[in-house]
Amino acid sequence: MRREHGWIIGLLIVGIGLFGLVQGVLLPKQALQEAEYVEAQRDPTTHDLKRILPYKHPYMGNAANLGNLFNHLPLDHLKRTYQLHPETLTAEIHYQVAATQVDGTMLHKSLIYNAVAAFALIDNLEHLRFNFTDRVYMTSRHRMESIFGLDWSTLLTEETWKTVVQQPLTSPDFVQQTFDEGFTVDAGK
């Protein structure tokens, strides 16, 4: 009987030790890694292409797909609504915040990145309007194609995406030049 109690107490101690290890070390480490990953997805230079590939679609009229795409791109933490204009193949993203409340460089990087991602993944999307409460940023497939100079479908491999889209976005000069050439800015809606 004493021997059985010893085994039970030993297993109980091992169980409590393993529980403490999982709760005190492994789960917090995993939560930290998940938080770091989510934060990295807000930066266009570290965003994971694999997160958005499931939203490739031939038609911009699929509102659920377009919404899910932008839910997985930088600026996803900003409240927004969508309006689609199928007659002009235009998607409008209405952010419920002023553009001046977002870091300028990060805003420009994110708008460039999000536009390239949308044009690469949605085959018939021709125009994008990013509406903030104080400014409107407009771009087109044609403008972005003239800057990046590639067939959109060739961008959708991880290596090409990093080299052609993400690495250039680390250069402030590239971001400014691309933004100036690729976007029209209107002060107000």
PDB file of N, CA and C in Angstrom, residues 17 41 55 57 62 85 107 121 133 135 157:
ATOM      1  N   GLY A  17       4.626  19.502 -11.825  1.00  0.00           N
ATOM      2  CA  GLY A  17       5.820  20.092 -12.438  1.00  0.00           C
ATOM      3  C   GLY A  17       5.614  20.359 -13.928  1.00  0.00           C
ATOM      4  N   GLN A  41       3.144  41.689 -39.027  1.00  0.00           N
ATOM      5  CA  GLN A  41       2.217  41.766 -40.150  1.00  0.00           C
ATOM      6  C   GLN A  41       1.742  43.190 -40.414  1.00  0.00           C
ATOM      7  N   TYR A  55      -6.561  34.850 -50.828  1.00  0.00           N
ATOM      8  CA  TYR A  55      -7.555  35.822 -51.282  1.00  0.00           C
ATOM      9  C   TYR A  55      -7.373  36.203 -52.751  1.00  0.00           C
ATOM     10  N   HIS A  57      -8.274  36.258 -56.411  1.00  0.00           N
ATOM     11  CA  HIS A  57      -9.602  36.099 -57.009  1.00  0.00           C
ATOM     12  C   HIS A  57      -9.644  36.836 -58.345  1.00  0.00           C
ATOM     13  N   ASN A  62     -16.284  40.479 -55.507  1.00  0.00           N
ATOM     14  CA  ASN A  62     -16.478  39.605 -54.360  1.00  0.00           C
ATOM     15  C   ASN A  62     -16.106  40.383 -53.094  1.00  0.00           C
ATOM     16  N   HIS A  85     -17.240  49.746 -56.736  1.00  0.00           N
ATOM     17  CA  HIS A  85     -17.834  50.338 -57.936  1.00  0.00           C
ATOM     18  C   HIS A  85     -17.494  49.433 -59.118  1.00  0.00           C
ATOM     19  N   LEU A 107       2.528  54.971 -43.278  1.00  0.00           N
ATOM     20  CA  LEU A 107       1.302  55.096 -44.069  1.00  0.00           C
ATOM     21  C   LEU A 107       1.628  54.956 -45.556  1.00  0.00           C
ATOM     22  N   LEU A 121      -3.438  40.330 -56.518  1.00  0.00           N
ATOM     23  CA  LEU A 121      -4.333  39.239 -56.120  1.00  0.00           C
ATOM     24  C   LEU A 121      -5.731  39.317 -56.721  1.00  0.00           C
ATOM     25  N   THR A 133     -10.310  60.318 -43.142  1.00  0.00           N
ATOM     26  CA  THR A 133     -11.227  61.409 -42.825  1.00  0.00           C
ATOM     27  C   THR A 133     -10.698  62.763 -43.292  1.00  0.00           C
ATOM     28  N   ARG A 135      -7.981  62.969 -45.922  1.00  0.00           N
ATOM     29  CA  ARG A 135      -7.344  62.877 -47.236  1.00  0.00           C
ATOM     30  C   ARG A 135      -7.834  61.646 -47.979  1.00  0.00           C
ATOM     31  N   THR A 157       5.354  34.860 -55.756  1.00  0.00           N
ATOM     32  CA  THR A 157       6.197  33.859 -55.123  1.00  0.00           C
ATOM     33  C   THR A 157       6.939  34.577 -54.005  1.00  0.00           C
TER      34      THR A 157
END
